[in-house]
Coordinates of C-alpha atoms in Angstrom, one line a residue:
M169 CA -0.5 -78.3 22.2
T170 CA 1.1 -77.8 18.7
V171 CA 1.5 -74.2 16.7
E172 CA -0.4 -75.8 14.2
S173 CA -3.8 -76.2 16.6
T174 CA -3.2 -72.4 17.6
A175 CA -3.5 -71.0 13.9
A176 CA -6.6 -73.6 13.8
R177 CA -8.2 -72.1 16.6
S178 CA -6.9 -69.2 15.3
D179 CA -8.6 -68.8 12.0
A180 CA -12.4 -69.9 13.7
R181 CA -12.6 -67.1 16.0
R182 CA -11.9 -64.3 12.8
S183 CA -15.9 -63.2 14.0
G184 CA -14.1 -60.8 16.7
T185 CA -13.4 -57.3 16.0
G186 CA -10.8 -54.6 16.5
G187 CA -7.6 -56.0 17.2
K188 CA -8.6 -59.0 18.6
R189 CA -9.5 -59.9 15.2
A190 CA -6.1 -58.3 13.7
T191 CA -4.1 -60.7 16.3
Q192 CA -6.0 -64.3 15.9
A193 CA -5.3 -63.0 11.6
A194 CA -2.0 -63.0 12.2
T195 CA -1.5 -66.3 12.6
G196 CA -2.0 -67.4 9.1
R197 CA -1.0 -63.8 7.5
A198 CA 2.7 -63.9 7.1
A199 CA 3.2 -62.6 10.8
G200 CA 1.0 -59.3 11.9
N201 CA 0.9 -56.1 10.9
G202 CA 2.0 -55.0 7.6
T203 CA 5.7 -56.5 6.5
A204 CA 8.2 -55.2 4.3
E205 CA 6.5 -56.3 0.4
A206 CA 3.1 -56.2 2.3
P207 CA 1.5 -59.5 1.1
E208 CA -1.9 -58.4 2.6
A209 CA -2.0 -56.4 -0.5
A210 CA -1.9 -58.9 -2.8
T211 CA -4.3 -60.9 -1.0
A212 CA -7.1 -57.8 -1.2
A213 CA -6.6 -57.3 -5.0
G214 CA -7.7 -61.6 -4.8
T215 CA -4.2 -63.6 -4.5
P216 CA -4.9 -65.9 -2.2
R217 CA -3.4 -66.1 0.9
K218 CA -1.2 -68.6 0.4
A219 CA 0.3 -67.5 -2.7
A220 CA 0.6 -63.7 -2.1
A221 CA 2.8 -65.3 1.1
K222 CA 4.9 -66.6 -1.3
T223 CA 5.5 -64.4 -3.3
S224 CA 6.3 -61.6 -0.9
R225 CA 9.2 -64.1 0.3
K226 CA 11.2 -64.6 -2.8
P227 CA 11.7 -59.9 -2.6
A228 CA 12.3 -60.3 0.9
A229 CA 15.3 -62.7 0.6
E230 CA 16.4 -60.6 -1.7
S231 CA 16.8 -57.6 0.0
T232 CA 18.4 -58.9 2.7
G233 CA 20.9 -60.3 1.4
S234 CA 23.7 -57.8 2.5
T235 CA 26.5 -55.1 0.4
K236 CA 29.1 -57.4 0.6
S237 CA 27.1 -60.7 -0.8
A238 CA 26.2 -58.0 -3.2
G239 CA 29.7 -57.3 -4.0
K240 CA 30.4 -61.0 -4.3
T241 CA 28.2 -62.0 -6.6
T242 CA 29.6 -58.7 -8.9
R243 CA 32.9 -59.8 -8.7
K244 CA 32.7 -63.6 -9.1
A245 CA 29.2 -63.3 -12.5
P246 CA 32.3 -60.7 -14.9
A247 CA 34.9 -63.4 -13.7
K248 CA 33.5 -66.0 -14.9
S249 CA 32.1 -64.4 -18.0
A250 CA 35.3 -63.0 -18.7
A251 CA 37.5 -66.5 -18.2
K252 CA 35.0 -67.8 -20.6
A253 CA 35.7 -65.5 -23.5
A254 CA 39.7 -65.4 -22.8
A255 CA 39.1 -69.1 -23.4
K256 CA 37.6 -68.6 -26.7
A257 CA 39.9 -65.5 -27.5
P258 CA 43.3 -66.0 -29.0
A259 CA 46.3 -65.9 -27.5
K260 CA 46.9 -62.0 -27.0
G261 CA 42.7 -60.9 -26.3
R262 CA 44.2 -63.0 -22.1
A263 CA 45.2 -59.2 -21.4
P264 CA 42.1 -57.3 -21.5
A265 CA 40.4 -59.9 -20.4
K266 CA 41.9 -60.7 -17.3
A267 CA 41.9 -56.0 -16.6
S268 CA 38.5 -57.0 -17.3
A269 CA 38.1 -59.2 -14.3
K270 CA 39.7 -56.5 -12.1
A271 CA 37.0 -53.8 -13.1
P272 CA 34.1 -55.0 -11.7
A273 CA 35.5 -55.7 -8.4
K274 CA 36.7 -52.2 -8.6
A275 CA 33.2 -51.0 -9.4
S276 CA 31.6 -53.7 -6.3
A277 CA 34.5 -52.2 -3.9
K278 CA 33.1 -48.7 -5.1
A279 CA 29.7 -49.6 -4.8
K280 CA 30.8 -51.3 -1.0
G281 CA 31.5 -48.3 0.2
S282 CA 28.8 -46.0 -1.0
A283 CA 26.2 -47.9 0.7
K284 CA 28.5 -48.0 3.7
A285 CA 27.9 -43.9 3.7
R286 CA 24.1 -44.7 2.7
T287 CA 21.2 -43.3 5.0
R288 CA 20.2 -45.7 7.1
A289 CA 16.2 -46.8 7.1
P290 CA 16.6 -47.2 11.1
G291 CA 16.0 -50.4 12.2
D292 CA 16.1 -52.6 9.1
G293 CA 19.3 -54.1 7.2
P294 CA 21.0 -52.2 4.6
G295 CA 18.3 -51.4 1.1
Q296 CA 14.8 -52.5 2.9
P297 CA 11.7 -50.2 2.6
E298 CA 10.5 -49.2 6.2
P299 CA 7.4 -51.5 6.9
E300 CA 4.4 -50.6 7.7
L301 CA 3.9 -49.6 11.3
V302 CA 0.2 -49.8 13.5
Q303 CA -0.2 -45.4 14.4
L304 CA -3.5 -44.3 16.1
L305 CA -1.4 -41.0 17.0
T306 CA 0.9 -39.1 13.9
P307 CA 4.3 -37.3 14.8
E308 CA 1.3 -33.9 14.7
G309 CA -0.1 -35.2 17.3
E310 CA -3.8 -35.5 14.5
R311 CA -6.0 -39.1 15.3
V312 CA -5.9 -41.8 12.7
T313 CA -7.4 -45.2 13.1
H314 CA -5.9 -48.5 11.8
P315 CA -7.7 -50.9 10.2
D316 CA -6.8 -53.9 13.1
Y317 CA -5.6 -52.3 16.4
D318 CA -7.8 -49.4 18.4
V319 CA -8.7 -48.4 21.5
D320 CA -12.5 -46.1 22.3
L321 CA -11.1 -44.1 25.4
S322 CA -13.0 -41.8 27.1
A323 CA -11.0 -38.4 27.7
E324 CA -10.4 -39.0 31.6
E325 CA -8.7 -41.7 30.3
I326 CA -6.8 -39.9 27.4
Q327 CA -5.8 -38.4 30.3
G328 CA -4.7 -41.0 32.8
L329 CA -1.6 -41.4 30.0
Y330 CA -0.8 -38.4 29.2
R331 CA -0.3 -37.8 33.3
D332 CA 1.0 -40.9 33.2
M333 CA 4.1 -40.0 30.5
V334 CA 4.6 -36.0 32.1
L335 CA 4.9 -38.1 35.6
T336 CA 7.4 -40.9 34.8
R337 CA 9.9 -38.6 32.7
R338 CA 9.9 -36.1 35.5
F339 CA 10.5 -39.5 37.5
D340 CA 13.7 -40.0 35.1
A341 CA 15.2 -37.1 34.9
E342 CA 15.6 -36.5 38.5
A343 CA 17.1 -39.6 38.9
T344 CA 19.4 -38.8 36.2
A345 CA 20.1 -35.9 38.0
L346 CA 20.8 -37.1 41.0
Q347 CA 23.5 -40.0 39.6
R348 CA 25.4 -36.5 38.6
Q349 CA 25.1 -35.2 42.0
G350 CA 26.7 -38.9 43.1
E351 CA 23.6 -40.2 44.7
L352 CA 23.2 -43.1 42.4
G353 CA 26.0 -45.2 41.0
L354 CA 24.0 -45.8 37.9
W355 CA 20.8 -44.9 36.5
A356 CA 19.6 -46.2 32.5
S357 CA 17.2 -43.6 31.7
L358 CA 13.5 -44.3 29.3
L359 CA 13.4 -40.8 27.4
G360 CA 11.3 -40.9 24.7
Q361 CA 10.2 -44.1 25.1
E362 CA 7.9 -43.0 27.8
A363 CA 4.2 -43.9 25.1
A364 CA 5.7 -47.6 24.9
Q365 CA 6.4 -48.6 28.1
I366 CA 2.8 -46.4 29.4
G367 CA 0.8 -47.9 26.8
S368 CA 1.5 -51.3 27.0
G369 CA 1.6 -51.1 30.9
R370 CA -1.8 -49.8 31.3
A371 CA -3.4 -52.5 29.1
L372 CA -2.4 -54.7 31.0
R373 CA -4.5 -56.6 34.3
P374 CA -3.3 -56.1 38.2
D375 CA -3.7 -60.7 37.4
D376 CA -1.2 -60.2 34.3
Y377 CA 2.5 -60.7 35.2
V378 CA 5.2 -58.9 34.3
F379 CA 9.3 -59.3 33.3
P380 CA 10.9 -56.1 33.1
T381 CA 14.6 -54.5 31.8
Y382 CA 15.9 -52.0 34.4
R383 CA 14.9 -49.5 32.3
E384 CA 10.5 -50.3 32.6
H385 CA 10.2 -47.3 35.0
G386 CA 6.8 -45.7 33.4
V387 CA 6.1 -50.2 33.3
A388 CA 7.2 -49.6 37.3
W389 CA 4.9 -46.5 37.4
C390 CA 1.4 -48.3 36.7
R391 CA 2.3 -51.5 38.8
D392 CA 2.2 -49.2 41.7
V393 CA 5.5 -50.1 42.3
D394 CA 7.3 -46.8 44.7
P395 CA 10.2 -45.0 42.2
T396 CA 11.4 -44.9 45.3
M397 CA 12.5 -48.5 45.8
L398 CA 13.9 -47.9 41.7
L399 CA 16.7 -45.3 43.4
G400 CA 17.7 -47.4 46.1
M401 CA 18.3 -50.3 43.8
F402 CA 20.6 -48.1 41.9
R403 CA 22.1 -46.6 45.4
G404 CA 23.4 -50.1 46.2
V405 CA 21.1 -49.6 49.5
N406 CA 18.5 -52.8 48.8
N407 CA 18.6 -55.7 46.2
G408 CA 15.8 -54.2 44.7
G409 CA 13.3 -53.2 47.2
W410 CA 9.8 -54.4 46.6
D411 CA 8.6 -58.2 46.4
P412 CA 7.5 -59.2 42.7
N413 CA 4.2 -60.9 43.8
T414 CA 2.5 -58.2 45.5
N415 CA 2.8 -55.8 42.2
N416 CA 2.7 -58.7 40.0
F417 CA 6.0 -56.8 38.7
H418 CA 9.2 -58.9 38.8
L419 CA 13.3 -57.1 40.6
Y420 CA 15.0 -55.8 37.1
T421 CA 16.7 -57.7 35.7
I422 CA 20.2 -56.9 34.4
V423 CA 21.3 -60.0 32.8
I424 CA 20.5 -59.1 28.8
G425 CA 17.6 -61.1 28.1
S426 CA 17.7 -63.6 30.7
Q427 CA 14.3 -62.3 31.9
V428 CA 12.8 -63.9 28.6
L429 CA 13.6 -67.2 29.4
H430 CA 11.8 -66.3 33.0
A431 CA 8.5 -65.4 31.0
T432 CA 8.7 -68.4 29.7
G433 CA 8.9 -70.5 32.1
Y434 CA 6.1 -68.4 34.0
A435 CA 3.5 -68.6 31.2
M436 CA 4.1 -72.1 30.8
G437 CA 3.4 -72.3 34.9
V438 CA 0.1 -70.6 34.1
A439 CA -0.8 -72.5 31.0
K440 CA -0.8 -75.6 33.1
D441 CA -2.8 -73.9 36.2
G442 CA -5.3 -73.2 34.1
A443 CA -4.7 -69.4 35.0
D444 CA -6.9 -66.9 33.4
S445 CA -3.5 -64.2 32.9
A446 CA -1.0 -63.5 30.6
V447 CA 3.1 -62.9 31.2
I448 CA 4.6 -60.2 29.5
A449 CA 8.2 -59.5 29.2
Y450 CA 10.3 -56.2 27.7
F451 CA 13.8 -56.3 26.2
G452 CA 15.7 -54.0 24.2
D453 CA 16.4 -54.5 20.6
G454 CA 20.5 -54.7 21.4
A455 CA 18.5 -58.4 23.8
S456 CA 17.2 -59.2 21.0
S457 CA 20.6 -61.2 19.2
Q458 CA 20.6 -63.0 22.3
G459 CA 20.3 -66.1 22.8
D460 CA 18.4 -66.5 26.3
V461 CA 15.7 -64.5 23.3
A462 CA 15.5 -67.4 20.4
E463 CA 15.2 -69.8 23.1
A464 CA 12.2 -68.6 24.7
F465 CA 10.6 -68.1 21.4
T466 CA 11.5 -71.6 20.5
F467 CA 9.4 -72.7 24.0
S468 CA 7.2 -70.5 24.1
A469 CA 5.7 -71.5 20.7
V470 CA 5.8 -75.1 20.8
Y471 CA 4.9 -75.0 24.5
N472 CA 1.7 -72.5 23.3
A473 CA 2.7 -70.5 26.6
P474 CA 0.4 -66.8 27.4
V475 CA 4.0 -64.6 26.4
V476 CA 4.3 -61.5 25.4
F477 CA 6.7 -60.5 24.3
F478 CA 7.3 -57.2 23.9
C479 CA 10.5 -55.4 22.3
Q480 CA 11.4 -52.5 22.5
N481 CA 13.3 -50.8 19.4
N482 CA 14.9 -48.1 20.5
Q483 CA 17.5 -48.4 17.4
W484 CA 20.2 -48.7 19.8
A485 CA 22.0 -51.1 21.6
I486 CA 24.3 -49.1 23.4
S487 CA 26.6 -48.2 20.4
E488 CA 25.7 -50.5 17.9
P489 CA 22.5 -49.6 15.0
T490 CA 20.0 -51.7 15.3
E491 CA 20.6 -52.9 11.1
R492 CA 23.6 -54.6 12.6
Q493 CA 22.2 -56.7 14.5
S494 CA 19.2 -57.3 12.0
R495 CA 18.4 -58.0 9.0
V496 CA 15.4 -58.7 8.7
P497 CA 13.1 -55.8 11.2
I498 CA 13.3 -57.4 14.1
Y499 CA 9.4 -58.2 14.9
Q500 CA 9.0 -59.8 10.9
R501 CA 12.0 -63.1 13.7
A502 CA 8.2 -63.9 15.0
Q503 CA 7.3 -65.9 11.9
G504 CA 10.7 -68.4 11.6
F505 CA 9.4 -69.7 15.9
G506 CA 5.2 -70.1 14.5
F507 CA 4.1 -66.9 16.3
P508 CA 2.9 -63.2 14.8
G509 CA 4.8 -60.0 15.0
V510 CA 3.7 -56.2 14.3
R511 CA 5.4 -53.5 14.5
V512 CA 3.9 -51.0 16.3
D513 CA 4.7 -47.0 16.4
G514 CA 6.8 -47.3 20.0
N515 CA 6.1 -43.2 20.4
D516 CA 2.1 -43.5 20.1
V517 CA 0.7 -43.8 23.5
L518 CA -2.6 -44.9 21.9
A519 CA -1.0 -47.8 19.4
C520 CA 0.8 -49.8 22.2
L521 CA -2.2 -50.0 23.9
A522 CA -4.5 -51.3 21.0
V523 CA -1.9 -53.7 20.0
T524 CA -0.7 -54.5 23.1
K525 CA -4.1 -55.2 25.4
A526 CA -4.8 -57.3 21.5
A527 CA -1.7 -59.2 22.5
V528 CA -2.7 -59.9 25.6
E529 CA -6.2 -61.2 24.6
R530 CA -4.8 -63.3 22.9
A531 CA -2.5 -64.8 24.9
R532 CA -5.4 -65.5 28.2
A533 CA -7.5 -67.0 25.8
G534 CA -5.2 -69.7 25.0
E535 CA -3.6 -68.6 21.7
G536 CA -0.6 -68.5 22.5
P537 CA 2.6 -65.8 22.4
M538 CA 2.8 -63.6 19.8
L539 CA 6.0 -60.4 19.5
I540 CA 5.2 -56.9 19.6
E541 CA 8.1 -54.5 18.3
A542 CA 7.8 -50.8 19.6
F543 CA 9.5 -48.5 17.2
T544 CA 10.5 -45.9 19.1
Y545 CA 14.1 -43.8 19.6
R546 CA 17.0 -43.1 22.4
M547 CA 16.8 -39.7 23.3
G548 CA 19.4 -40.3 26.0
A549 CA 22.5 -41.7 26.3
H550 CA 21.8 -45.8 27.0
T551 CA 22.8 -45.1 31.1
T552 CA 25.1 -42.1 32.5
S553 CA 28.3 -43.9 31.8
D554 CA 27.5 -43.8 28.5
D555 CA 28.8 -40.9 25.5
P556 CA 25.7 -40.7 23.0
T557 CA 27.8 -38.0 20.8
R558 CA 30.4 -40.5 20.5
Y559 CA 28.6 -42.2 17.6
R560 CA 25.3 -41.0 16.7
S561 CA 24.1 -37.3 15.2
D562 CA 23.0 -34.4 17.0
E563 CA 20.9 -34.4 13.7
E564 CA 19.1 -37.2 14.4
R565 CA 17.7 -36.9 18.0
T566 CA 16.7 -33.6 16.6
E567 CA 15.1 -35.5 14.2
W568 CA 12.6 -37.7 15.8
E569 CA 12.6 -34.8 19.3
A570 CA 10.0 -33.4 17.2
K571 CA 8.1 -37.0 17.5
D572 CA 7.8 -36.3 21.3
P573 CA 5.3 -38.5 22.8
I574 CA 4.4 -36.7 25.1
Q575 CA 3.7 -33.2 22.7
R576 CA 1.8 -35.6 20.2
L577 CA -0.9 -36.2 22.6
R578 CA -1.0 -32.7 24.5
V579 CA -2.0 -31.8 21.2
Y580 CA -3.7 -33.8 20.7
L581 CA -6.3 -33.3 23.7
E582 CA -6.0 -29.6 23.0
S583 CA -6.7 -29.8 19.4
A584 CA -9.8 -31.9 20.3
G585 CA -11.3 -30.2 23.5
L586 CA -10.3 -33.2 25.8
A587 CA -8.0 -30.7 28.3
D588 CA -7.8 -27.6 29.1
D589 CA -5.3 -25.7 31.1
A590 CA -6.4 -25.7 34.0
F591 CA -5.3 -29.4 33.5
F592 CA -1.9 -29.0 32.3
A593 CA -1.5 -26.9 35.1
G594 CA -3.0 -29.9 37.6
V595 CA -0.4 -32.2 36.0
E596 CA 2.8 -29.9 36.2
E597 CA 2.2 -29.4 39.9
E598 CA 2.1 -32.9 39.9
S599 CA 5.1 -33.1 38.6
E600 CA 7.2 -30.3 40.3
A601 CA 5.6 -32.6 43.6
M602 CA 6.9 -35.7 42.1
G603 CA 10.3 -34.2 41.7
R604 CA 11.3 -32.7 45.0
H605 CA 9.6 -36.2 46.9
V606 CA 12.1 -38.2 44.5
R607 CA 15.4 -35.6 46.2
E608 CA 13.9 -35.6 49.4
A609 CA 13.5 -39.7 49.2
I610 CA 17.5 -40.4 48.3
R611 CA 19.2 -37.6 49.9
T612 CA 17.6 -39.4 53.5
M613 CA 18.5 -43.2 52.2
P614 CA 21.3 -44.6 54.2
D615 CA 24.4 -45.1 53.2
P616 CA 25.2 -48.6 51.5
D617 CA 26.4 -51.1 53.1
T618 CA 29.7 -52.4 52.1
M619 CA 29.5 -55.6 53.1
A620 CA 26.3 -56.3 52.1
I621 CA 27.4 -58.0 49.0
F622 CA 28.8 -60.8 50.7
E623 CA 24.7 -61.7 52.4
N624 CA 22.6 -64.1 49.9
A625 CA 25.3 -65.3 47.6
Y626 CA 24.9 -69.3 49.6
A627 CA 22.3 -70.2 52.3
D628 CA 24.2 -72.2 54.2
G629 CA 27.8 -70.5 53.5
H630 CA 30.2 -70.8 51.7
A631 CA 34.7 -70.3 52.5
L632 CA 35.4 -68.7 49.2
V633 CA 32.9 -66.1 50.5
D634 CA 33.5 -65.7 53.7
E635 CA 37.7 -65.1 52.7
E636 CA 36.6 -62.7 50.6
R637 CA 35.0 -61.6 53.0
A638 CA 37.2 -60.9 55.3
Q639 CA 40.0 -59.7 52.4
F640 CA 37.8 -56.8 51.9
A641 CA 37.6 -56.1 55.6
S642 CA 41.1 -56.2 55.6
Y643 CA 40.9 -54.1 52.4
L644 CA 38.8 -51.2 54.4
A645 CA 40.3 -51.2 57.8
S646 CA 43.2 -49.9 55.8
F647 CA 41.8 -46.9 55.2
A648 CA 40.9 -46.3 58.5
D649 CA 44.3 -46.8 59.6
S650 CA 45.8 -44.3 57.4
D651 CA 43.9 -42.0 58.2
S652 CA 44.9 -42.3 61.5
Q653 CA 48.1 -42.3 61.0
E654 CA 47.8 -39.0 59.1
G655 CA 45.8 -37.1 62.0
R656 CA 48.8 -38.5 64.8

């Protein structure tokens, strides 16, 4: 099935409502919701979509050029003009012409330096205006509407989303503390990304399949994976601990970006089986620079795979900001592969739920892949081995703390009269119980088997692995010999 046939079918289905209609219409627009140049505004003014898209691409091309390229052009053009003037002028006048060629170069270098010092627009290339994003709940907790995406939830369902985020954050905080106490080898915190994970996780059906990275603790919670199994993996006690097929939740993937290809291949199989289900792949802004992700985009588009690519853009790939990885917002990359992309407020659990629900429904309907960029922020370190104070400012974190996903939903629940003090007190009690459960579980876990790393590497054994096992056993035995000698 080709991308063209998908687009045609999408046009024919635009009589739907809400997010589904908008997602289908996105195939015929400039890839989803609101580009930086807002071609939809041109369409609304009476310009045909095709012409509007064409017009919107030109400024985008100009704005995506790097400051370095701009500096290069600045140097070249005046130098060329100066050379022309020098050729026409007498010999005496050539020295000033040479000086004039240097002046623009100096000015260009100065401009380059000032661009470096300029406040960056998080997630976008230098000089680009920040794109519109789908938002249903403002940072102040005010409920707003969006023309293309919306959800109609009961008070109990919204309370459930709040509870999910609070308990996920508590689990994450306990795991971080336990790693600091030496109980875990490493931990990748999700602090600040709860809305992106809970919103998207709750948009899925049980028969949908999830391919996570190593930070999707909130999605694991939504898929009913026992949180203590995640701890076992980071403690080295197990290799994941859960059966992926029981919860349709794949094992955590440490290799950056590889799970996106796995998800695409699985989705292609789902399509061939004729199953009415969707696949979702999670990855970060750093992984979006991996070749595996680009290959997954290509295959999913060509084979019209029922897969949703969910990028949690927390703006820092360890210590590299997104602006050093992409000259356009990440969701706009989908245009080049022939499927729609949309940017959603990743700290708005309602918007993440609405957009993901529309995307998986689109995939189930046979309309192919979609890219969701959840624009959020990593409040803590990349992992417990990282020190974010070395590469980002306290002011930046403070700014994003004001957009906290849990606090904004609580404000909405309170202001709309959807929850009372008893509800919040109950969630707090449950959170305390969660903390106790996690601490007890980790402290009763056995120490990792030091020789287990050599097991299950090859089905029938391997000479090199046998040799390495013997060497490591001898190394460990040397410590026992030293201890016995010291005791004499």
